[in-house]
C-alpha positions as MATLAB code, in Angstrom:
seq = 'MPREKQDTLFVGSLDKGLRVLSLFNEHHTVLGLTEIAELAGLDKSAAQRLTNTLHKTGYLNKDPESRRYSPSIKFLELGNAYQWADPLVQLAMPKAIELGRSLGERVNVARLAGQEIVYVIRIPTQLTAFGAMVAGRRLSALTTSSGRAMIARLSEEERKVAVATWPIKPLTPKTTTDRAKIGEAIEEAVAYGYGLTHSENIMNEIGIAAPIMSGDGRPVATVQCSVSSLKWSVERVRGELAPHLIEVANSIHLPRGA';
ca = [
      -0.403    0.103    0.160;
       0.979    3.446   -0.660;
       2.590    5.550    2.135;
       0.690    7.865    1.578;
      -2.749    5.786    2.476;
      -0.912    4.490    5.177;
      -0.682    7.895    5.876;
      -2.765   10.546    6.289;
      -0.204   13.096    7.121;
       2.436   12.426    4.754;
       2.402   14.516    1.892;
       3.493   12.562   -1.436;
       3.571   16.209   -3.457;
       6.422   17.593   -1.006;
       7.576   13.516   -1.546;
       8.450   13.839   -4.690;
       9.824   17.712   -4.954;
      12.625   16.221   -1.745;
      13.301   13.453   -3.761;
      14.009   15.985   -6.685;
      16.223   18.172   -4.524;
      18.107   15.470   -3.200;
      19.347   14.021   -6.579;
      22.102   17.232   -6.524;
      25.366   16.125   -5.009;
      28.865   15.613   -5.995;
      28.036   13.368   -8.895;
      24.747   15.062  -10.364;
      25.620   18.999  -10.177;
      23.678   19.681  -13.088;
      20.648   17.577  -14.896;
      18.340   17.615  -17.445;
      14.196   16.793  -16.816;
      14.669   13.582  -18.738;
      17.068   12.438  -16.242;
      15.236   14.073  -13.330;
      12.046   12.027  -14.323;
      14.721    8.711  -14.210;
      16.943    9.636  -11.440;
      13.977    9.934   -9.359;
      11.522    7.673  -10.266;
       8.687    9.631  -11.773;
       7.042   10.205  -15.166;
       7.988   12.916  -17.277;
       5.494   15.400  -16.441;
       5.246   14.784  -12.714;
       9.416   15.919  -12.984;
       7.934   19.276  -15.340;
       5.721   20.130  -13.203;
       7.965   19.606   -9.634;
      11.240   21.187  -10.909;
       8.851   24.492  -12.646;
       8.071   24.925   -9.425;
      11.402   24.911   -7.720;
      12.555   26.794  -10.211;
       9.897   29.429   -9.911;
      10.334   29.431   -6.228;
      14.111   29.587   -6.320;
      15.997   26.532   -5.352;
      16.832   24.995   -8.647;
      18.282   27.525  -11.083;
      17.730   26.765  -14.890;
      20.310   27.623  -17.836;
      17.922   29.325  -20.237;
      19.905   27.662  -23.632;
      20.917   24.303  -22.345;
      17.425   24.157  -19.869;
      19.364   21.543  -18.026;
      19.300   22.442  -14.143;
      21.340   23.375  -11.143;
      21.221   24.450   -7.246;
      20.731   27.596   -6.145;
      22.602   29.274   -3.658;
      19.398   29.138   -1.439;
      20.596   25.339   -0.857;
      23.974   26.747    0.817;
      20.575   28.913    3.256;
      19.341   25.514    3.659;
      23.143   23.807    5.206;
      23.409   27.155    6.926;
      19.819   26.997    8.941;
      21.283   23.719    9.836;
      24.102   24.928   11.174;
      22.715   27.168   13.401;
      20.540   24.275   14.571;
      22.408   22.126   15.534;
      24.253   22.344   18.810;
      27.101   20.027   17.725;
      28.292   22.637   15.785;
      28.291   25.035   17.686;
      29.969   23.546   20.423;
      32.073   21.348   18.644;
      33.344   23.921   15.846;
      35.618   26.882   18.432;
      37.488   23.222   19.178;
      37.880   21.811   16.208;
      39.376   24.912   14.951;
      41.673   25.094   17.574;
      42.869   21.116   17.117;
      42.874   21.697   13.281;
      45.627   25.419   14.087;
      47.927   22.986   16.951;
      48.086   19.707   14.933;
      48.564   21.534   11.272;
      46.584   18.970   10.120;
      42.914   18.943    8.492;
      40.297   18.464   11.067;
      36.544   17.298   10.591;
      34.050   16.676   12.713;
      31.142   13.771   11.570;
      27.232   12.690   12.675;
      26.306    9.041   13.128;
      23.470    9.294    9.966;
      21.597    5.880    9.701;
      24.113    3.461    8.890;
      26.403    6.451    6.946;
      28.462    9.386    8.554;
      28.149   12.692    7.755;
      30.621   14.581    7.570;
      29.344   18.345    9.207;
      32.317   20.735    9.516;
      35.671   20.301    8.141;
      38.781   22.433    8.757;
      40.916   22.363    5.889;
      44.917   22.840    5.450;
      46.628   24.595    2.545;
      46.875   21.249    0.929;
      43.401   20.105    1.669;
      41.457   18.621   -1.929;
      38.518   20.551   -2.780;
      36.163   17.688   -2.084;
      37.651   16.945    1.205;
      36.925   20.707    2.716;
      32.539   20.595    2.015;
      30.649   19.687    4.598;
      27.783   17.518    3.850;
      29.619   14.545    2.466;
      27.960   11.094    3.210;
      30.114    8.115    3.242;
      29.912    3.836    4.576;
      30.126    4.419    8.362;
      31.979    0.716    7.796;
      34.527    2.061    5.853;
      35.612    5.484    7.441;
      37.699    5.597   10.769;
      34.617    7.639   12.320;
      32.243    5.074   11.090;
      34.288    2.211   13.193;
      34.740    5.072   16.159;
      31.594    5.582   16.102;
      29.744    1.661   15.853;
      32.944    0.794   18.509;
      30.618    2.398   21.142;
      27.287    0.610   20.549;
      26.358   -2.655   22.694;
      27.936   -5.167   21.436;
      24.919   -6.942   20.000;
      24.323   -3.657   17.986;
      27.911   -3.647   16.772;
      27.302   -7.609   15.040;
      24.493   -6.415   13.328;
      26.218   -3.246   11.658;
      29.307   -5.544   10.487;
      26.856   -8.281    9.095;
      24.136   -5.617    7.341;
      25.385   -2.124    7.090;
      26.287   -1.287    3.087;
      29.986   -1.227    2.187;
      30.957    1.017   -0.401;
      34.605    0.442   -1.606;
      36.587    4.270   -2.642;
      39.696    2.944   -3.063;
      41.517   -0.098   -4.109;
      42.220   -0.679   -0.522;
      38.830   -0.293    0.769;
      38.379   -3.096    3.129;
      35.300   -4.816    2.399;
      35.696   -8.947    3.966;
      33.271   -8.226    6.628;
      35.175  -10.037    9.156;
      38.421   -7.667    9.018;
      36.051   -4.190    9.544;
      34.441   -5.910   12.195;
      38.025   -6.954   13.454;
      38.928   -2.997   12.732;
      35.801   -2.528   14.795;
      36.855   -4.512   17.740;
      40.659   -2.556   17.755;
      38.375    0.719   18.314;
      36.600   -0.446   21.291;
      40.268   -1.437   22.967;
      41.329    1.637   21.808;
      39.264    4.257   22.352;
      38.965    5.623   18.421;
      38.524    4.527   14.851;
      41.841    4.445   12.106;
      41.346    3.346    8.495;
      44.516    3.516    6.217;
      43.981    4.633    2.073;
      40.344    3.050    2.303;
      38.687    6.543    1.239;
      41.384    8.415    0.149;
      44.715    6.805   -1.231;
      48.020    7.284    1.078;
      45.217    8.965    3.648;
      45.534    7.821    7.316;
      42.062    8.401    9.060;
      41.812    8.588   12.696;
      38.401    9.482   14.771;
      37.791    9.826   18.986;
      33.698    9.439   19.564;
      31.616   12.055   20.799;
      29.020   10.961   23.376;
      25.533   12.406   23.340;
      23.615   13.532   26.794;
      21.768    9.647   27.370;
      25.089    7.977   26.626;
      25.204    6.832   22.813;
      27.800    7.499   19.984;
      26.685   10.759   18.228;
      29.189   11.951   16.153;
      32.946   12.144   16.190;
      36.292   14.096   15.798;
      38.863   12.997   13.354;
      41.491   13.924   11.791;
      42.942   12.475    8.231;
      46.692   13.006    7.483;
      49.435   12.050    4.762;
      51.239    8.782    4.905;
      53.737    9.929    2.467;
      54.631   12.144    5.984;
      52.819   10.685    8.714;
      53.886    6.048   10.041;
      50.657    4.723   11.796;
      52.200    4.450   14.857;
      52.918    8.065   14.913;
      49.377    8.694   14.166;
      48.300    6.490   17.004;
      50.639    7.772   19.356;
      50.639   11.746   18.475;
      47.222   12.811   17.150;
      45.275    9.494   19.340;
      45.276   11.043   22.375;
      44.595   14.975   21.395;
      40.992   13.532   19.263;
      40.304   11.371   22.409;
      40.847   14.577   24.558;
      38.503   17.208   22.892;
      36.021   14.037   22.064;
      35.153   14.293   25.871;
      35.146   18.107   25.752;
      31.883   18.231   24.335;
      29.132   17.551   26.128;
      26.209   17.241   24.182;
      22.486   17.372   25.409;
      20.229   14.488   25.758;
      19.068   13.983   22.035;
      21.420   16.284   20.460;
];
């Protein structure tokens, strides 16, 4: 039975409009009407009405020559509203900036979003690639240091379910796809108090993350640092960076439900 009929408060047309907005990302920055219809699972007439409405209300730009659509600056305004509303961003931002300055390395803050992580704060260095500067990027929790750090703070049963069922999206030839090995890495994170990856998301990059707990004792976010393995060894990362990340993560006290 369609969701609209199951829930009288559910607005199907709004759901379809949001589905169209959600199509735009780092892989789809500009889309034509046919592409939007196919990707959103809509007929072309519905896609045309939705894109026209989103264009008229200022959420989509439309190229007058190609007639293709792209996100407008209103997308950024929505992101700004999120950052003002999330207490984690307000509490963690100054600490992440100071940590980045003291370490001279890239520092991020990530939130757990279902079975993935989303970077909500990015503190880059001069050598940081553009893709690693932009907040909002979503990655598989199982293959990231942030995801493993947070999964490590779940119950043993929850960890087993995560390792067995959460999605794995390889990004490099060295992304670990063997679930048994991922389980071992997470149990190591349980023992050490932080998650660590090497070349699993970007080649020659070591990622290390310490969990931030909510007021009710659940892992909801991390303070994370990414460094070049051409400059840092795993042993040096463990010895020099881990204590700072754990200290900062433990200093962020979130209210219940945050």
